[in-house]
Coordinates of C-alpha atoms and ligand atoms in Angstrom, one line a residue:
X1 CA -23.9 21.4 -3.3
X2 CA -23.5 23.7 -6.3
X3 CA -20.3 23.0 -8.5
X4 CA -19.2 24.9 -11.2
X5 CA -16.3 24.8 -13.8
X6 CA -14.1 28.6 -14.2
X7 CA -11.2 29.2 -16.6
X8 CA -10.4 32.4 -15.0
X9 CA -7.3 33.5 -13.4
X10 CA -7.0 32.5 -9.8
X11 CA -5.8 35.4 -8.2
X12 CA -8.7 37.5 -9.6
X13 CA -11.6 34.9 -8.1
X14 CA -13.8 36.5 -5.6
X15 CA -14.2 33.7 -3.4
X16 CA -13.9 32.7 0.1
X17 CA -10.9 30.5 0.0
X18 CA -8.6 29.7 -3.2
X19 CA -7.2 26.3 -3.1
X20 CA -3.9 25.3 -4.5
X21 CA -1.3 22.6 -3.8
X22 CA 2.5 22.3 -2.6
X23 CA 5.0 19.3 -3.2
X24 CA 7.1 18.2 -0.9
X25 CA 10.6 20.4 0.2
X26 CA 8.9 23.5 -0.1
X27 CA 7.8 23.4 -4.1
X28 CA 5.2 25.2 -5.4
X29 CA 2.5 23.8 -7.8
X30 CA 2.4 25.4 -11.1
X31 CA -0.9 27.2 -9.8
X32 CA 0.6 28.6 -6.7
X33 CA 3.4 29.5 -8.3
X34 CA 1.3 31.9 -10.0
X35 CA -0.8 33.3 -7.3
X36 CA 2.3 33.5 -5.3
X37 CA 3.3 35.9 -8.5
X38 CA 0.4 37.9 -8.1
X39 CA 1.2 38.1 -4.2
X40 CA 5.0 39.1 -4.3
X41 CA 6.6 36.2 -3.5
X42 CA 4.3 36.4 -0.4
X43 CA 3.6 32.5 0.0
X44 CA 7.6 31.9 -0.8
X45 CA 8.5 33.6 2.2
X46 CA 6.3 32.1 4.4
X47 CA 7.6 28.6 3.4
X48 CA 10.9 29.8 3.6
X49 CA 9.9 30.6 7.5
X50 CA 9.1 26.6 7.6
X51 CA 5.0 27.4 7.8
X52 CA 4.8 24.6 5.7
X53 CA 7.4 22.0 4.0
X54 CA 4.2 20.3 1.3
X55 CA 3.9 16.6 3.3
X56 CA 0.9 15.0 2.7
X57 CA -1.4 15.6 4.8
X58 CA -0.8 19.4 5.5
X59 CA -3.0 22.4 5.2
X60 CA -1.8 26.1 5.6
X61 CA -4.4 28.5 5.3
X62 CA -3.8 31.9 4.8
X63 CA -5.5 35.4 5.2
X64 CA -5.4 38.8 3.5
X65 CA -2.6 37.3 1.0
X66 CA -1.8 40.3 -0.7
X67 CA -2.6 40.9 -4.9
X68 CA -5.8 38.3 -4.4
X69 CA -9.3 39.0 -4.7
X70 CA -10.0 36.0 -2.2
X71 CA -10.9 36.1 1.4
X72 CA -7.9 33.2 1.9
X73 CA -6.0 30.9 0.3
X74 CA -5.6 27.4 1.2
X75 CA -2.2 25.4 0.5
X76 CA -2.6 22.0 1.0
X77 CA 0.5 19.8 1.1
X78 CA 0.7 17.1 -1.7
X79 CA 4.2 14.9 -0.8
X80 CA 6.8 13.6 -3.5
X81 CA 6.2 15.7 -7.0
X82 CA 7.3 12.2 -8.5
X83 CA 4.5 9.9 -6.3
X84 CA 1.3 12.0 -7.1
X85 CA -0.9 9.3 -8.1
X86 CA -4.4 8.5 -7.2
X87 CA -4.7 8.1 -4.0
X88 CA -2.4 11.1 -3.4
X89 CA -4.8 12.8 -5.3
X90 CA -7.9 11.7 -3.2
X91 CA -6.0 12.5 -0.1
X92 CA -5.2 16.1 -0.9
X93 CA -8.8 16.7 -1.9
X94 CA -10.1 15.3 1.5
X95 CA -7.3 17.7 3.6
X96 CA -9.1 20.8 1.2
X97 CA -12.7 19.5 2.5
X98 CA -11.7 19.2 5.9
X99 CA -9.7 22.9 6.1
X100 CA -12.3 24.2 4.3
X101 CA -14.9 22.7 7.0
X102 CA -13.1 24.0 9.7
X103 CA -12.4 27.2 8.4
X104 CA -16.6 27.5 7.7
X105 CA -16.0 28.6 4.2
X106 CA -19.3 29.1 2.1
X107 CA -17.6 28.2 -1.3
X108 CA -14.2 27.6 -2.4
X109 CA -11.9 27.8 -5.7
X110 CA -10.2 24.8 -6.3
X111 CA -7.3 24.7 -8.3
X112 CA -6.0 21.1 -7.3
X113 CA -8.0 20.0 -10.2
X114 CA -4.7 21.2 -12.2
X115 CA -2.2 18.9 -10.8
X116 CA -1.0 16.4 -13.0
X117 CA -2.1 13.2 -11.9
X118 CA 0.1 10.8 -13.2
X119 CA -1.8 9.0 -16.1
X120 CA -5.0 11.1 -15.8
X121 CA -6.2 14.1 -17.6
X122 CA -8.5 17.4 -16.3
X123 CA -11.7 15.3 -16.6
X124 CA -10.5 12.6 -13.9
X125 CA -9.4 15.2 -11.8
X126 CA -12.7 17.0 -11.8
X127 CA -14.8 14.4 -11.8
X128 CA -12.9 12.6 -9.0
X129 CA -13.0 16.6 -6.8
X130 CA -16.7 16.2 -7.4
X131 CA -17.0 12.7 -6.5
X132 CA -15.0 13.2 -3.4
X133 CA -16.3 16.5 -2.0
X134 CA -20.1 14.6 -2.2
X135 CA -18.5 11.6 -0.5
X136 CA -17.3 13.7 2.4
X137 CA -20.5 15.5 3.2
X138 CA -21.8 12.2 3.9
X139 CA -22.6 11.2 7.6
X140 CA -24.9 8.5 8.9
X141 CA -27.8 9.9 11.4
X142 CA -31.2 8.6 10.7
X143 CA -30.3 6.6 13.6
X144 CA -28.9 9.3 16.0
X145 CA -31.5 10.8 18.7
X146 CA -29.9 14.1 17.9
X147 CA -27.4 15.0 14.8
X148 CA -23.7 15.1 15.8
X149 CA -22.4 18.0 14.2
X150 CA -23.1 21.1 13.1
X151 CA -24.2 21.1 8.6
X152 CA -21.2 21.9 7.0
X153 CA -21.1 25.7 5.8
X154 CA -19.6 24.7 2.5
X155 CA -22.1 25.5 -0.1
X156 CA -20.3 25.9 -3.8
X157 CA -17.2 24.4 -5.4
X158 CA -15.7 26.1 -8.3
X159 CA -13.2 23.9 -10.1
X160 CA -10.1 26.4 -12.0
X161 CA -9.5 24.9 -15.1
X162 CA -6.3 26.3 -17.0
X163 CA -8.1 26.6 -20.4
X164 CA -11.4 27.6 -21.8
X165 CA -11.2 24.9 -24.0
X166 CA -11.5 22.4 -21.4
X167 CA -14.5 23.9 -19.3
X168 CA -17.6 22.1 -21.5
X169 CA -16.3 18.7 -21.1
X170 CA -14.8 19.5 -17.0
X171 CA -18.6 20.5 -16.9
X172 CA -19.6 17.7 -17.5
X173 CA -17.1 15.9 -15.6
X174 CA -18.3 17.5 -12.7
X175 CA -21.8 16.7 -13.1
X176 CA -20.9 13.0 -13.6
X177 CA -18.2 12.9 -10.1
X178 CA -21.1 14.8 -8.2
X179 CA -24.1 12.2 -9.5
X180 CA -21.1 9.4 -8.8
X181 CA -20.9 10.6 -5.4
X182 CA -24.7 11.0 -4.7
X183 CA -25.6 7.3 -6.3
X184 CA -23.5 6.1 -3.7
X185 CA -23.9 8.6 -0.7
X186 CA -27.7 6.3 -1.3
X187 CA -25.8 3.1 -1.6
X188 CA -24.0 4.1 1.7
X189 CA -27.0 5.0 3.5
X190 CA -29.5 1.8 2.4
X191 CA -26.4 -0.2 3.1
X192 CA -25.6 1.6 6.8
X193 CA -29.4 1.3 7.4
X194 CA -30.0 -1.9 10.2
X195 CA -31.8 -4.9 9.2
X196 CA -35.0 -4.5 11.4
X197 CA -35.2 -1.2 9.5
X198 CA -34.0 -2.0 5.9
X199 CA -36.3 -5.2 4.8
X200 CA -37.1 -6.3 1.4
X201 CA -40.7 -4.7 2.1
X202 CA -38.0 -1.2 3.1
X203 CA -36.1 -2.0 0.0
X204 CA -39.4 -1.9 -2.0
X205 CA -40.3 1.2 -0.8
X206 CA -37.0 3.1 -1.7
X207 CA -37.2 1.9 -4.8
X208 CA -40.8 3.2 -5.3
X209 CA -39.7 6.2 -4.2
X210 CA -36.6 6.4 -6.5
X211 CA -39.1 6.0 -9.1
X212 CA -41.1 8.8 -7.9
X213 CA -37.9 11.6 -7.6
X214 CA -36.5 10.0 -11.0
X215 CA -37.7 11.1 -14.1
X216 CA -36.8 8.1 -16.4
X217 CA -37.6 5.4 -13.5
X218 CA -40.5 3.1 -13.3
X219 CA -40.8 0.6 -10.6
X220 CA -42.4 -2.7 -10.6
X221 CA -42.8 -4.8 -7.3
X222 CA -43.3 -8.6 -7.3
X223 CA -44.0 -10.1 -4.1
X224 CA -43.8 -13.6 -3.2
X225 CA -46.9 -14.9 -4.6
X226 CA -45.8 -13.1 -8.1
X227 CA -42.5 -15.2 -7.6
X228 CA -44.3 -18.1 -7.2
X229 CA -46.7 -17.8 -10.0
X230 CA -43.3 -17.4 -11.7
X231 CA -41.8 -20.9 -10.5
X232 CA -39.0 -18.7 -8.2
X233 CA -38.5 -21.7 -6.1
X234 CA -35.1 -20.8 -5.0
X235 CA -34.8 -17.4 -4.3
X236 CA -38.4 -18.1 -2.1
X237 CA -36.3 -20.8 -0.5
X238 CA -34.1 -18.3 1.4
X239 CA -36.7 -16.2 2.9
X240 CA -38.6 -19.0 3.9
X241 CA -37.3 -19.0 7.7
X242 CA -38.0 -15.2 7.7
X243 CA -40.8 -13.2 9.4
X244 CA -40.2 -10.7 6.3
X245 CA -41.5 -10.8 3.0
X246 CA -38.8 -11.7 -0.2
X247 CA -39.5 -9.5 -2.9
X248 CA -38.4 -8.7 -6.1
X249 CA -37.9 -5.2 -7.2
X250 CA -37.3 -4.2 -10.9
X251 CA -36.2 -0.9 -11.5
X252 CA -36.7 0.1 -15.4
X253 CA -34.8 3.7 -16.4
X254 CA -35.5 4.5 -20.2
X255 CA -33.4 6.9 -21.6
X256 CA -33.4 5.6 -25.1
X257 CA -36.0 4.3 -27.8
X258 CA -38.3 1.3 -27.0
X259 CA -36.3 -1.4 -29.1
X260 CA -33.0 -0.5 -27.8
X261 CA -31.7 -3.5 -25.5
X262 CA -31.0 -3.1 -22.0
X263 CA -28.2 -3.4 -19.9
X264 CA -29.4 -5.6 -16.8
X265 CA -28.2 -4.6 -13.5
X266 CA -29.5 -7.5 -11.0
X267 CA -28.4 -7.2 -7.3
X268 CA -28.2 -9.0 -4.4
X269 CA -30.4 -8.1 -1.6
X270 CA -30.4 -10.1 1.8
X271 CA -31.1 -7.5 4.0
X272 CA -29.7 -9.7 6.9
X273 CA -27.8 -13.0 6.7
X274 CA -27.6 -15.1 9.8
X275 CA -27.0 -18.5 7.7
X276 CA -30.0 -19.7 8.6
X277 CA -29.7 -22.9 9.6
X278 CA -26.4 -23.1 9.1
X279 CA -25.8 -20.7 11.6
X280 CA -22.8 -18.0 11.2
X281 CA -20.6 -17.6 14.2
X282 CA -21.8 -14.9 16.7
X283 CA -18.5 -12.3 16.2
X284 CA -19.0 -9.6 13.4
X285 CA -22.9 -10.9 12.5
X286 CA -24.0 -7.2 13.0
X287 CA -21.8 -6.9 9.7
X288 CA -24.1 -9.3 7.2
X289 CA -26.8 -6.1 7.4
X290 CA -24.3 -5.2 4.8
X291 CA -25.4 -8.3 2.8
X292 CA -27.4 -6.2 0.2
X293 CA -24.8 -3.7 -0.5
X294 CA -24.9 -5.4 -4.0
X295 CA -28.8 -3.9 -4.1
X296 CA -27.6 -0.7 -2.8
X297 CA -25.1 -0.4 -5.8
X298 CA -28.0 -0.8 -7.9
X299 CA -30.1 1.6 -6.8
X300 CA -27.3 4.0 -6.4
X301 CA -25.9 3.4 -10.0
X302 CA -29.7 4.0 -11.1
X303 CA -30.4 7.2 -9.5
X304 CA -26.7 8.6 -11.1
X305 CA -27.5 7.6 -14.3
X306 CA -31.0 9.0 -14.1
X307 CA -29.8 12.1 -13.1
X308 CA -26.9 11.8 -15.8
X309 CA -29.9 11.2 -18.1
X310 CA -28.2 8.8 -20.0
X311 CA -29.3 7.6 -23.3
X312 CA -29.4 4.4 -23.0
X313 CA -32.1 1.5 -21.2
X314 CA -31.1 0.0 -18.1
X315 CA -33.1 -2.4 -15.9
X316 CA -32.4 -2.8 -12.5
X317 CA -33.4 -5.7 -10.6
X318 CA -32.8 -6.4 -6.7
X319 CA -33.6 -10.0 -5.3
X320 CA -34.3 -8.9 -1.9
X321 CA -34.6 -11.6 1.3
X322 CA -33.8 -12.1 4.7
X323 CA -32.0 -15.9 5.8
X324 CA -33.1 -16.8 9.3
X325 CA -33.3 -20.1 10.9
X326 CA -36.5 -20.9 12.1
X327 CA -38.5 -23.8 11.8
X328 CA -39.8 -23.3 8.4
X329 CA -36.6 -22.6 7.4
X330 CA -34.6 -24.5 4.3
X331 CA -32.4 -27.8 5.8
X332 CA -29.1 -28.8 4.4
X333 CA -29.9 -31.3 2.5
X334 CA -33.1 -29.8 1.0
X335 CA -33.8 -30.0 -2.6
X336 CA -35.4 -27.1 -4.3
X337 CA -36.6 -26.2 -7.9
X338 CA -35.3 -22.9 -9.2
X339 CA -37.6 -20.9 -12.2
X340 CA -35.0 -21.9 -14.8
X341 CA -35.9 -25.7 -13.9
X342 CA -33.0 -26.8 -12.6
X343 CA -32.8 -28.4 -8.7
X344 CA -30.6 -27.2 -6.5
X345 CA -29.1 -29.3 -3.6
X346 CA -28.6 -26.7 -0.9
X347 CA -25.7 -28.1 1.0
X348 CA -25.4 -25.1 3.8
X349 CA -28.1 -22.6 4.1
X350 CA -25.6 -19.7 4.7
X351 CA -24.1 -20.0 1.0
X352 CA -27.9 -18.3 0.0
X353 CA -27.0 -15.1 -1.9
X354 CA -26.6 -17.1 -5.0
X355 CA -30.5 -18.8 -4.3
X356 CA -31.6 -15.6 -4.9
X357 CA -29.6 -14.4 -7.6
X358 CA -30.2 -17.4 -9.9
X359 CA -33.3 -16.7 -9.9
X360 CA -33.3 -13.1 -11.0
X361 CA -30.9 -14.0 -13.5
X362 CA -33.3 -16.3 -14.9
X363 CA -36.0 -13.0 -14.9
X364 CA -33.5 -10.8 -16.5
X365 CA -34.1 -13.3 -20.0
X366 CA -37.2 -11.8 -20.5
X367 CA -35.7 -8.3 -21.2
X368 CA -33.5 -9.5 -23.8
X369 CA -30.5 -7.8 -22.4
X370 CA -27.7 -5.9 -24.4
X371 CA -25.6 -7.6 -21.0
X372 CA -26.2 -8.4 -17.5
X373 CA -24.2 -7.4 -14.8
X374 CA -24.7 -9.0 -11.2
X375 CA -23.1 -7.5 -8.1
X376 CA -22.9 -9.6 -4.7
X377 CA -21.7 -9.9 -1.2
X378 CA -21.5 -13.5 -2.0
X379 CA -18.2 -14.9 -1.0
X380 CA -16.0 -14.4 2.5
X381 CA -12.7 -16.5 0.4
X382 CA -13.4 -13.0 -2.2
X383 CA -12.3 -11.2 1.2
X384 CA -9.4 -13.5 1.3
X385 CA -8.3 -13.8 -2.2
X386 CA -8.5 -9.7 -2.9
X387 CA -8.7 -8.3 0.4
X388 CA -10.4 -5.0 0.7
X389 CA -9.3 -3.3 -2.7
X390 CA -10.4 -4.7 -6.0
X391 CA -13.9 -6.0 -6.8
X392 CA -13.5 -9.8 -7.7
X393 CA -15.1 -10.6 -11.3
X394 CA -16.2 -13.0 -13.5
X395 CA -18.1 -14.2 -16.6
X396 CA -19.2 -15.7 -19.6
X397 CA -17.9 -13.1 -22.3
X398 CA -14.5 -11.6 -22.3
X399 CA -16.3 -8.1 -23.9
X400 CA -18.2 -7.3 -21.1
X401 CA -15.5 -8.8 -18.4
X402 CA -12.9 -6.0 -20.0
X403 CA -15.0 -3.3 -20.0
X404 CA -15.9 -3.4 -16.4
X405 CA -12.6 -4.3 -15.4
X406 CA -11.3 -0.7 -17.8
X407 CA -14.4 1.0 -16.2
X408 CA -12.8 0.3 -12.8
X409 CA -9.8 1.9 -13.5
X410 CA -11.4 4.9 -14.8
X411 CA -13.2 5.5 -12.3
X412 CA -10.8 4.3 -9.6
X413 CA -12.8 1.5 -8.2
X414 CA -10.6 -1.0 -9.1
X415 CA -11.6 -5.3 -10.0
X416 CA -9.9 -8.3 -10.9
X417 CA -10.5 -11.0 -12.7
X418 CA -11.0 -14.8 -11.8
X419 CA -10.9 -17.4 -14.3
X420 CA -14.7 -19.1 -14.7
X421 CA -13.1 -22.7 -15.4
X422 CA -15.3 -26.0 -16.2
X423 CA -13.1 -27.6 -13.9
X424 CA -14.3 -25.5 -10.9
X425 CA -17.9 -26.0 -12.3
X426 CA -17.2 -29.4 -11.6
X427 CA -17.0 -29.0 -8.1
X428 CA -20.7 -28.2 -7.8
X429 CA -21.7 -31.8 -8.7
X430 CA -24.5 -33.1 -6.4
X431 CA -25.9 -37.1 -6.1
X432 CA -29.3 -35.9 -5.6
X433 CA -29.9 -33.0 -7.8
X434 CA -28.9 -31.0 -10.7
X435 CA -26.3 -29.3 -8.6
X436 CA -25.0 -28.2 -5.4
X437 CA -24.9 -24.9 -4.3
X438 CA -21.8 -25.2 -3.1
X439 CA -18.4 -26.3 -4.3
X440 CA -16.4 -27.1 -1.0
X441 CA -13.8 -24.4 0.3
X442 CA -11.4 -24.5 -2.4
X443 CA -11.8 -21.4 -4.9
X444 CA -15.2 -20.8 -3.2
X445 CA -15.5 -17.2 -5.1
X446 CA -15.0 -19.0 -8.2
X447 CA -17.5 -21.5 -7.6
X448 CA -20.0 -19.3 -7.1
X449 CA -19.3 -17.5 -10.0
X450 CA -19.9 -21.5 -11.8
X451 CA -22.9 -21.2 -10.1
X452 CA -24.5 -18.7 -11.4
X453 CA -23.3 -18.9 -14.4
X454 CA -25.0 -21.7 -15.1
X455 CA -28.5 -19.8 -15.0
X456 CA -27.0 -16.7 -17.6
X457 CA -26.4 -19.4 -20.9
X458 CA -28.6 -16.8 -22.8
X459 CA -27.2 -13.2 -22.7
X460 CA -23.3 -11.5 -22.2
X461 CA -22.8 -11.5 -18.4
X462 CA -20.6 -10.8 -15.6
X463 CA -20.6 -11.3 -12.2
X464 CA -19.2 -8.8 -9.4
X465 CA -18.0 -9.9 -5.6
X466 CA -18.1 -7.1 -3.5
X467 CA -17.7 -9.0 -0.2
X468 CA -14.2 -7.4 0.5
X469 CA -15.4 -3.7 -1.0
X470 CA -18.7 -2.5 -0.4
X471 CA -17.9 -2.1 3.4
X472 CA -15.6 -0.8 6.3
X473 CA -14.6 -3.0 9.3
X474 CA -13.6 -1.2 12.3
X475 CA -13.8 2.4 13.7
X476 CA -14.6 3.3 10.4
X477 CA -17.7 0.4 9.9
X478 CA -19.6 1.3 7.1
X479 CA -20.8 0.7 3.6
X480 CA -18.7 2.3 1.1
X481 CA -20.7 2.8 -1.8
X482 CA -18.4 1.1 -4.2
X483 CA -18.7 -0.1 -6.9
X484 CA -21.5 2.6 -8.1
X485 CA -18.6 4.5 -9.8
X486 CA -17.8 1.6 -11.1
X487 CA -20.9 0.3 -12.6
X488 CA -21.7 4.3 -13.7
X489 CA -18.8 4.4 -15.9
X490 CA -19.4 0.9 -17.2
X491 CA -22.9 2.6 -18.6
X492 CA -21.5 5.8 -19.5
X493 CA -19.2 4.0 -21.8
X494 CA -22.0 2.1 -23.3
X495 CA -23.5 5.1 -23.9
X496 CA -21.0 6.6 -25.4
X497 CA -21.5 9.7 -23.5
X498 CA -18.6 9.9 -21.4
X499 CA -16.6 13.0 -20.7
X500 CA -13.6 11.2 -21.8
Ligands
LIG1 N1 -22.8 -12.9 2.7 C1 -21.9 -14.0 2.8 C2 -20.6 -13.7 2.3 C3 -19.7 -12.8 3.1 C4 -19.1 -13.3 4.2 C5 -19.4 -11.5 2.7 C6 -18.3 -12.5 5.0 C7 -18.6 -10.7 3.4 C8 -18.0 -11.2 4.6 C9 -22.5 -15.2 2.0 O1 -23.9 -15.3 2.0 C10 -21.9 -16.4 2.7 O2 -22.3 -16.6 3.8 N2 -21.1 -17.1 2.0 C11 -20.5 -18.3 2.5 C12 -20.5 -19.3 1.4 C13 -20.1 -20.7 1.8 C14 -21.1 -21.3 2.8 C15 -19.9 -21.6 0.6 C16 -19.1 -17.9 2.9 O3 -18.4 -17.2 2.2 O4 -18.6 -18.4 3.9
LIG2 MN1 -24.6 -16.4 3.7
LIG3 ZN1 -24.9 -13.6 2.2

């Protein structure tokens, strides 16, 4: 998809279809207003037949509107003037992309970009079209024995800015939404992928081969007798009961001098959690393939800011691992020794995404990170506690806590904080080891936040949950690509390189 950024007047844009927007009780957008100028009053009178009334959700679209250059113009209803907001916002734009489908237009004009949404500027608006427009070409068929529908005809967006002072920095803008949209179009896909397809050995490979397309990326692959050389006793522990390799994959994209510090991405990657021996509940299992939609955000925030080319240094690690009972599987009750030294009691098999992690977290040391930043489907009481919405987080240093939560409202992919108390760390006491790993089912996001913190004493970090975010339930199952924008305007802003 092709998007480009145009200060010129609508009504003079040769263009398949020009897009502009309609409030609620019949009122024109400042945009239309003007092409309806240029048109006569033409689009007045047709709303004054009742054609339209500007409720969300509706979509006129129009042909041979007189005193334009365009082949049509598409209206697309926006509700309340006073409600615009967000998510008003992201619903308009998908009502363009779906007329616009349907209509088989080649390229469009979108003025929608204009609207004021309330406390956002022109480069949120762009960068959210270009975000949301790569989101919606999306559609899951490696699977499918034959594609479901035709390609969309829909080749090249042209955003109408008002000014010409704002089309460098909507530019860019757009190029940041669109890379946004493709780092997690991947996310979606590696996440949507089924465990007997995606493995850690699969996980490996994508990552090779993000390393190959990526200018910037360089891949390193340890398998598990590299982990073991390297004392990983824990996050080995997890794939133990599995027919499929653990690995760890380390993603390194330089985009800055050799001595600059890097921010540490580190994800989690069980490709399929069954509990292992402590076995989940057969309804909704299908759903823990979604289990390393933390590594999918990694790879997806890698490729974006790769293509973003970034000045900065970013590593990205995924601790990849399937949990299966079997009978070489870990026990409860086990005792295992993870590479920072510490034992771990593990108490239920099933609470195994932090095994992993505490061990990569342990790796990232060696980097001598600016911060680390891990992101995890590690808690079902995360689903409880924030529902399907915000992003749980938590960590050691208030900086880098604020910044993701402000990066999450920038780039609408919202989180919330929980507090990392000692008293919860508490909870993880164990008679037989150094600790638990877990903390009973009080607070149990929180205590796995103790939990890892305990292995990041030596860097800035933060800890994502993404169990109630980074998929669908339902008749819309399926990974959502959050929180790549997210994490990509987290590392935009530490490279100071930001549109805004
Ligand atoms: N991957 C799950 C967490 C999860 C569950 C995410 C449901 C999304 C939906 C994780 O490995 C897990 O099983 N956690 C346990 C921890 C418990 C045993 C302390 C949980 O949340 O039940
Ligand atoms: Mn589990
Ligand atoms: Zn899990």
């Amino acid at each position: 998809m092709e998007y480009v950024v145009s200060s010129g007047k609508a009504e003079s844009q040769k263009t398949a279809c020009l897009v502009a927007g309609v409030f609620e009780k019949r009122r024109l957008s400042p945009l239309a207003k003007s092409i309806d100028a240029a048109a006569d009053g033409h689009l007045t009178a047709l709303l004054r037949k009742g054609d339209m009334d500007g409720r969300q959700g509706q979509a006129l679209l129009l042909h041979g509107v007189p005193g334009v250059k365009a082949d049509r113009v598409l209206l697309i209803g926006l509700g309340k003037e006073r409600e615009f907001n967000d998510r008003r916002y992201r619903q308009a734009l998908q009502t363009m992309y779906s007329s616009l489908s349907n209509a088989g237009a080649k390229d469009a004009w979108c003025g929608l970009v204009q609207l004021h949404v309330k406390g956002r500027d022109i480069n949120w608006t762009v960068e959210e079209a270009a975000r949301q427009v790569e989101q919606l070409r999306y559609r899951f068929d490696a699977c499918k024995s034959k594609a479901e529908d035709v390609s969309p005809a829909l080749r090249k967006v042209v955003f109408g800015v008002e000014e010409r002072s704002q089309a460098k920095a909507a530019g860019r803008a757009s190029e940041i939404g669109a890379a946004m949209g493709r780092g997690m179009n991947l996310a979606r896909e590696l996440g949507n992928l089924p465990g007997n397809i995606c493995t850690p050995v699969y996980l490996a490979e994508q990552a090779e081969s993000l390393g190959k397309r990526q200018r910037g990326i360089k891949v390193e692959i340890l398998d598990e007798k590299a982990m073991q050389k390297l004392g990983m006793g824990s996050l080995l522990s997890v794939g133990r009961g599995s027919r499929q390799e653990s690995r760890l994959i380390v993603m390194h994209y330089q985009g800055a001098g050799k001595a600059d510090n890097p921010h540490v991405l580190v994800g989690k990657g069980i490709t399929f959690d069954t509990g292992g021996i402590s076995i989940k509940p057969g309804a909704g299992m299908d759903e823990m393939k979604f289990d390393m939609c933390g590594a999918a955000s990694v790879f997806g925030t890698l490729q974006a800011i790769a293509e973003l080319e970034l000045p900065i240094n970013v590593v990205g690690i995924v601790a990849a691992a399937e949990n299966m009972p079997d009978g070489t599987a870990t026990k409860p009750g086990d005792i295992i020794t993870s590479m920072s030294g510490q034992t771990i009691e593990v108490l239920n098999t099933d609470a195994e995404g932090r095994l992993v992690l505490c061990d990569a977290l342990t790796y990232a040391e060696r980097f001598k990170p600016a911060s680390v930043v891990d992101i995890a489907t590690l808690t079902g009481a995360c689903v409880i506690a924030l529902g399907h919405t915000m992003h749980g987080v938590m960590g050691n240093n208030p900086s880098v806590v604020n910044a993701l939560l402000a990066a999450g409202r920038a780039a609408a992919d919202p989180a919330w904080e929980l507090p990392l108390d000692e008293e919860y760390d508490e909870l993880l006491k164990s008679n037989f080891a150094d600790m638990a790993n877990i903390g009973g089912r009080a607070a149990g996001t929180i205590t796995a936040g103790c939990f890892l913190g305990r292995f990041t004493g030596k860097y800035k970090w933060a800890h994502l949950d993404v169990a109630g975010t980074a998929w669908k339930t339902g008749d819309q199952k399926g990974a959502t690509g959050r929180p790549v924008p997210l994490l990509t305007r987290y590392l935009l802003d530490r490279a100071d390189n930001g549109a805004r």
